[in-house]
Structure formats: C-alpha cells, structure tokens
Coordinates of C-alpha atoms in Angstrom, one line a residue:
X1 CA 9.5 17.7 16.0
X2 CA 6.4 16.1 18.2
X3 CA 6.5 12.4 18.2
X4 CA 3.2 11.2 16.5
X5 CA 1.1 8.1 17.8
X6 CA -1.9 7.2 14.8
X7 CA -2.7 3.9 15.7
X8 CA -5.3 2.7 18.5
X9 CA -3.9 0.0 21.2
X10 CA -7.4 -1.5 21.3
X11 CA -8.8 -2.3 17.7
X12 CA -12.1 -4.0 17.5
X13 CA -12.3 -7.5 16.6
X14 CA -14.1 -7.5 13.3
X15 CA -17.2 -9.4 12.9
X16 CA -16.0 -10.4 9.0
X17 CA -13.8 -13.6 9.3
X18 CA -11.4 -13.3 6.3
X19 CA -10.6 -16.5 4.4
X20 CA -7.5 -18.4 5.5
X21 CA -4.6 -17.2 3.7
X22 CA -5.7 -13.4 3.5
X23 CA -3.0 -10.9 3.1
X24 CA -2.7 -7.0 4.3
X25 CA -1.0 -5.7 1.2
X26 CA -0.7 -2.4 2.6
X27 CA 1.1 -1.6 5.8
X28 CA 3.9 0.3 7.4
X29 CA 6.5 -0.2 10.4
X30 CA 8.0 2.7 12.4
X31 CA 11.6 2.0 14.0
X32 CA 12.0 1.1 16.4
X33 CA 14.1 4.3 16.1
X34 CA 16.6 3.6 18.4
X35 CA 17.6 0.9 16.2
X36 CA 16.3 2.3 12.7
X37 CA 16.8 5.9 12.9
X38 CA 13.9 8.3 10.9
X39 CA 15.1 10.1 8.0
X40 CA 16.3 13.6 8.8
X41 CA 13.9 14.7 5.8
X42 CA 11.1 13.0 7.6
X43 CA 8.0 15.0 7.1
X44 CA 6.5 13.5 10.2
X45 CA 8.0 11.6 13.6
X46 CA 6.3 8.7 14.9
X47 CA 6.3 6.7 17.8
X48 CA 7.5 3.1 17.4
X49 CA 5.4 0.7 15.6
X50 CA 7.3 -2.5 15.3
X51 CA 7.0 -5.9 13.7
X52 CA 5.7 -7.3 17.0
X53 CA 2.6 -4.9 17.1
X54 CA 2.1 -5.5 13.1
X55 CA 1.8 -9.2 13.5
X56 CA -0.4 -9.1 16.7
X57 CA -2.6 -6.9 14.9
X58 CA -2.8 -9.2 11.8
X59 CA -3.6 -12.2 13.8
X60 CA -6.2 -10.2 15.8
X61 CA -8.1 -9.1 12.5
X62 CA -7.7 -12.7 11.2
X63 CA -5.2 -11.9 8.6
X64 CA -2.3 -14.5 7.8
X65 CA 0.2 -12.3 5.7
X66 CA 1.7 -8.7 5.4
X67 CA 3.2 -6.6 2.5
X68 CA 5.0 -3.9 4.2
X69 CA 5.4 -0.8 2.1
X70 CA 8.3 1.4 3.2
X71 CA 7.3 4.6 5.2
X72 CA 8.3 7.9 3.9
X73 CA 9.6 8.6 7.6
X74 CA 12.6 6.2 7.0
X75 CA 13.4 7.8 3.7
X76 CA 15.6 5.2 1.4
X77 CA 16.9 3.1 4.3
X78 CA 15.1 -0.1 4.2
X79 CA 16.3 -1.7 7.3
X80 CA 13.1 -1.5 9.4
X81 CA 11.4 -2.9 6.8
X82 CA 13.9 -5.8 6.0
X83 CA 13.9 -6.2 9.8
X84 CA 10.3 -6.8 10.1
X85 CA 10.1 -9.0 6.8
X86 CA 12.9 -11.5 8.7
X87 CA 11.1 -11.6 11.4
X88 CA 7.8 -12.4 10.0
X89 CA 8.6 -16.1 9.1
X90 CA 8.1 -16.0 5.5
X91 CA 4.7 -14.2 6.0
X92 CA 5.7 -10.9 4.8
X93 CA 7.0 -9.4 1.8
X94 CA 7.9 -6.0 1.2
X95 CA 7.9 -2.5 -1.1
X96 CA 11.2 -0.5 -0.7
X97 CA 12.1 3.1 -1.3
X98 CA 15.3 3.3 -3.3
X99 CA 18.1 5.9 -3.9
X100 CA 18.5 6.6 -7.7
X101 CA 22.0 5.9 -7.4
X102 CA 21.3 2.3 -6.2
X103 CA 23.5 -0.7 -7.3
X104 CA 22.5 -3.6 -9.0
X105 CA 23.9 -5.7 -6.2
X106 CA 22.1 -3.6 -4.0
X107 CA 18.7 -4.6 -5.5
X108 CA 19.7 -7.8 -5.4
X109 CA 19.9 -8.1 -1.6
X110 CA 16.5 -6.4 -1.2
X111 CA 15.1 -8.9 -3.4
X112 CA 16.8 -11.7 -1.2
X113 CA 15.7 -9.6 1.9
X114 CA 11.8 -10.3 0.6
X115 CA 11.5 -6.8 -1.5
X116 CA 9.2 -7.2 -4.5
X117 CA 8.4 -3.6 -5.7
X118 CA 9.9 -0.2 -5.2
X119 CA 7.6 2.8 -4.4
X120 CA 7.5 6.3 -5.9
X121 CA 6.1 9.0 -3.7
X122 CA 4.2 12.0 -5.5
X123 CA 2.9 13.5 -2.4
X124 CA 4.4 17.1 -1.7
X125 CA 3.4 16.9 2.1
X126 CA 5.6 13.8 2.2
X127 CA 8.5 14.2 -0.3
X128 CA 10.5 17.4 -1.4
X129 CA 11.5 15.6 -4.8
X130 CA 10.2 13.4 -7.3
X131 CA 12.7 13.1 -10.1
X132 CA 10.2 11.6 -12.8
X133 CA 13.4 10.7 -15.1
X134 CA 15.3 9.1 -12.4
X135 CA 12.1 7.1 -11.2
X136 CA 12.0 5.5 -14.9
X137 CA 15.5 4.6 -14.9
X138 CA 14.7 2.5 -11.8
X139 CA 11.5 1.4 -13.3
X140 CA 13.8 -0.4 -16.2
X141 CA 16.4 -1.7 -13.5
X142 CA 14.1 -3.8 -11.5
X143 CA 12.2 -5.4 -14.5
X144 CA 14.9 -8.0 -14.6
X145 CA 13.5 -9.0 -11.0
X146 CA 9.8 -9.1 -11.8
X147 CA 9.3 -6.4 -9.3
X148 CA 6.4 -3.9 -9.7
X149 CA 6.0 -0.1 -9.4
X150 CA 3.8 1.5 -6.8
X151 CA 3.2 4.6 -7.1
X152 CA 1.2 7.3 -4.5
X153 CA -0.2 10.7 -5.6
X154 CA -3.6 12.7 -5.1
X155 CA -6.3 12.6 -7.9
X156 CA -5.4 16.1 -9.4
X157 CA -2.3 14.6 -10.6
X158 CA -3.6 11.8 -12.7
X159 CA -3.6 13.1 -15.9
X160 CA -0.4 14.7 -15.6
X161 CA 1.4 11.4 -14.7
X162 CA 0.0 9.1 -17.0
X163 CA 2.3 9.6 -19.5
X164 CA 5.0 8.7 -17.0
X165 CA 3.0 5.5 -15.9
X166 CA 2.5 4.6 -19.6
X167 CA 6.6 4.6 -20.1
X168 CA 7.0 2.5 -17.1
X169 CA 7.9 -1.3 -18.3
X170 CA 6.9 -3.5 -15.5
X171 CA 3.2 -3.8 -13.7
X172 CA 2.2 -0.8 -11.6
X173 CA 0.2 -0.6 -8.5
X174 CA -1.7 2.6 -7.8
X175 CA -1.9 3.4 -3.8
X176 CA -5.5 4.1 -2.7
X177 CA -6.6 4.5 -6.2
X178 CA -4.8 7.8 -6.4
X179 CA -7.0 9.1 -3.7
X180 CA -10.0 10.2 -5.7
X181 CA -12.8 12.0 -3.9
X182 CA -15.7 9.5 -3.1
X183 CA -18.1 12.3 -1.8
X184 CA -20.0 12.4 -5.3
X185 CA -20.3 8.7 -5.4
X186 CA -19.5 6.0 -8.5
X187 CA -20.3 8.7 -11.0
X188 CA -18.2 11.2 -9.4
X189 CA -15.7 13.0 -11.6
X190 CA -12.3 11.7 -10.1
X191 CA -13.7 8.2 -9.6
X192 CA -14.7 8.0 -13.2
X193 CA -11.3 9.3 -14.3
X194 CA -9.5 6.9 -12.4
X195 CA -12.1 3.9 -13.7
X196 CA -11.3 5.1 -16.8
X197 CA -7.6 5.2 -17.0
X198 CA -7.9 1.3 -15.6
X199 CA -9.8 0.2 -18.2
X200 CA -7.3 1.6 -20.8
X201 CA -4.4 0.1 -19.0
X202 CA -4.2 -3.1 -18.3
X203 CA -1.1 -3.2 -16.6
X204 CA -2.0 -1.2 -13.9
X205 CA -3.4 -2.7 -10.4
X206 CA -4.8 -0.5 -7.7
X207 CA -5.4 -0.7 -3.8
X208 CA -8.7 -0.4 -2.5
X209 CA -8.0 0.7 0.7
X210 CA -7.8 3.9 2.9
X211 CA -11.6 4.2 3.5
X212 CA -10.5 6.4 6.7
X213 CA -8.5 9.0 4.6
X214 CA -11.0 9.0 1.7
X215 CA -14.4 8.9 3.4
X216 CA -16.1 12.4 3.5
X217 CA -18.4 10.5 5.9
X218 CA -16.3 8.7 8.2
X219 CA -17.7 5.3 9.9
X220 CA -19.5 3.1 8.5
X221 CA -17.7 4.6 5.5
X222 CA -21.0 4.3 3.4
X223 CA -19.6 7.1 0.5
X224 CA -16.5 5.0 0.0
X225 CA -18.0 1.6 -0.2
X226 CA -20.7 3.1 -2.8
X227 CA -17.9 4.4 -5.0
X228 CA -15.4 1.6 -4.6
X229 CA -17.1 -1.5 -4.9
X230 CA -17.8 -1.1 -8.3
X231 CA -14.2 -1.0 -8.9
X232 CA -13.7 -4.3 -7.3
X233 CA -16.2 -5.8 -9.5
X234 CA -15.1 -4.4 -12.9
X235 CA -11.1 -5.0 -11.7
X236 CA -11.5 -7.9 -9.8
X237 CA -7.9 -9.8 -10.8
X238 CA -6.2 -6.4 -10.3
X239 CA -7.4 -5.1 -7.1
X240 CA -5.5 -5.3 -3.6
X241 CA -6.7 -4.3 -0.1
X242 CA -4.6 -3.1 3.1
X243 CA -5.0 -1.7 6.4
X244 CA -2.8 1.0 5.9
X245 CA -1.6 0.5 9.5
X246 CA -0.1 2.4 11.5
X247 CA -1.8 5.2 9.7
X248 CA 0.8 7.8 9.3
X249 CA -0.2 11.3 10.5
X250 CA -3.8 10.1 11.2
X251 CA -3.3 11.3 15.0
X252 CA -6.6 13.3 14.7
X253 CA -8.6 10.8 13.7
X254 CA -7.3 7.5 14.5
X255 CA -9.3 4.6 12.9
X256 CA -10.3 1.0 14.1
X257 CA -8.8 -1.9 12.1
X258 CA -11.6 -4.1 13.0
X259 CA -14.0 -1.7 11.2
X260 CA -12.1 -1.4 8.4
X261 CA -11.8 -5.4 8.1
X262 CA -15.9 -5.6 8.2
X263 CA -15.6 -3.0 4.9
X264 CA -14.2 -6.5 2.8
X265 CA -17.5 -8.1 2.3
X266 CA -19.5 -4.8 1.3
X267 CA -16.7 -4.1 -1.3
X268 CA -16.5 -7.5 -2.4
X269 CA -19.7 -9.5 -1.5
X270 CA -18.9 -13.0 -2.6
X271 CA -16.5 -15.5 -1.7
X272 CA -14.9 -15.3 -5.2
X273 CA -14.5 -11.6 -5.1
X274 CA -13.1 -11.8 -1.6
X275 CA -10.9 -14.5 -2.6
X276 CA -9.4 -12.4 -5.2
X277 CA -8.6 -9.5 -3.3
X278 CA -7.6 -11.0 0.0
X279 CA -5.6 -13.8 -1.5
X280 CA -5.3 -14.6 -5.5
X281 CA -4.2 -11.3 -6.4
X282 CA -1.5 -10.4 -3.7
X283 CA 0.0 -13.8 -3.9
X284 CA 0.6 -13.4 -7.3
X285 CA 2.4 -10.2 -6.8
X286 CA 4.0 -11.2 -3.9
X287 CA 4.8 -14.9 -3.5
X288 CA 4.6 -15.9 -6.9
X289 CA 6.5 -19.0 -6.2
X290 CA 3.5 -20.4 -3.8
X291 CA 0.8 -22.0 -6.0
X292 CA -2.1 -22.1 -4.0

C-alpha cells in the first residue's frame, strides 16, 4: 500500500489570534509506524505524523491544547494516541476506538492515560463493520467513567442512526456535523435536518469542523461559513472546533491549517462565542477537573 502524506510542511501563520487556552478538539497522530504499527485492516497507510509535529503545529497556530482522536489506520490499538497524550505535559486528552470485548480494567487504564471518550465510525470507506449492538454495550460501560461517545457518519445515515443515538446513555458528539452538504446554504436540506436533530436532542454536541472536506467552493470556504455559523450561534454551548490534522486521505487537496484557524472568527464572530467554542466547551468535556 502506498504511503500517504496529507499535510503541508509549511502552514501559514493565521491572522486570527486564538484566545489563550484555545483547544484543537479534533486532531490525530499517525505512528511512528516503527513503534506503533498500523492496523492490517487499515484502509489507508499514512506517513508518520507524530506528537512532535502535532505540538509544533499547535504552537504555530496559537492554540494551547489538543484532543487527539484515534485514527482509523491504527484500529483499536490506542498506543500511538496514548503516547502522544503522555508527551503533551497535560495539554492533550484523547478519544479511543476500542474492541467490543475490552475489559473494565483496560477501560480504566485508558482513562488513566487521558482518554475521555470513545469513537464509533460508520464510514464504510474507513471501516468494514459497525456493530450497533456492541457499540451500545460499550456506551453503557463507559458511562461510569463520565466519558462521551463520538460518532462519525455521513449525512445520508442521519435518520437511520437516530434510534441508535437515542439509546446511548452518555453525551454524544457528532464529528463534522455528520458531513452535510453546505452547497445550498443554511436552508439546505441536510443542514436543516441536522439542525432539527440538534434541536430535539439536547444531549448531542457537534464539531463544526472540516471546511476543507465539506466546502464545494474551497478556500475561503464561504459556503461552509454561511451554512455553519448559524449552528454555532444556535448551539453555542454544544459546539467544538478542530483542525482535523493531519487530514486523513486528503493528499490530493492538502489544506492550510492557518486558513482553517482564520475561519474561527467568521464562524464565531464575538469573543464570547469564540471562548465557548475554543475553551469552555472542550474544557468541560476533556478537562472537567480544571476550573477556569
């Protein structure tokens, strides 16, 4: 399998200066493969993108903390994510992907290692099997740890997944708004369906991220901003933001993270909204023991 590089070595310095304490609430690490081999079931084989690179990017962008989401190329082996958290000096937490047969002792060890959530992936291009009954069992077992569930799916699955998500006893966070089309603006069918879902499910949060994937126009991502900024305003206590670095499988359209950071004041135009999006909300989920 050809190794993929999906990030730039020269991201621009953003014009927007994030508030002190800002969190990149969705990013990943890849490898290093020599120490943390990729899963034999992985659908892509990236080049190494380890914690030193991630933390250097964090500092360049003016961010303070990271939430590292287990990448599908590592399967249920969370060692790369745990290693990055351990190297962060307390400035990173994580979201794991776990085997349904994981023991309570292993869950406790993940918690000690800085994991605060578990991810369920429904993208067929990334995973072969998404066993909902087993996922629900995991969701029930992590409730005692005060973790949440992160769910990744595409817009066409939203209605089908609602009963499953309603059965989850913990808080739920949707990756990238369930990948709706933003081409039709804020009144588009998929954005409106997702908004209605959030309105009727107060325990569901979302990440207003991945303009680089969802925009039909590309930079400066006007269609994304027009469609997503109303969600930030309407659900300001339930939104998170992240870079998605190192942008899995985007080798043909590698984004500039500085440009992504410069979207923040367009999505959250006031200092209050920016603080909720970048600090208050992610700190509540990932560093609840910290009182700011």
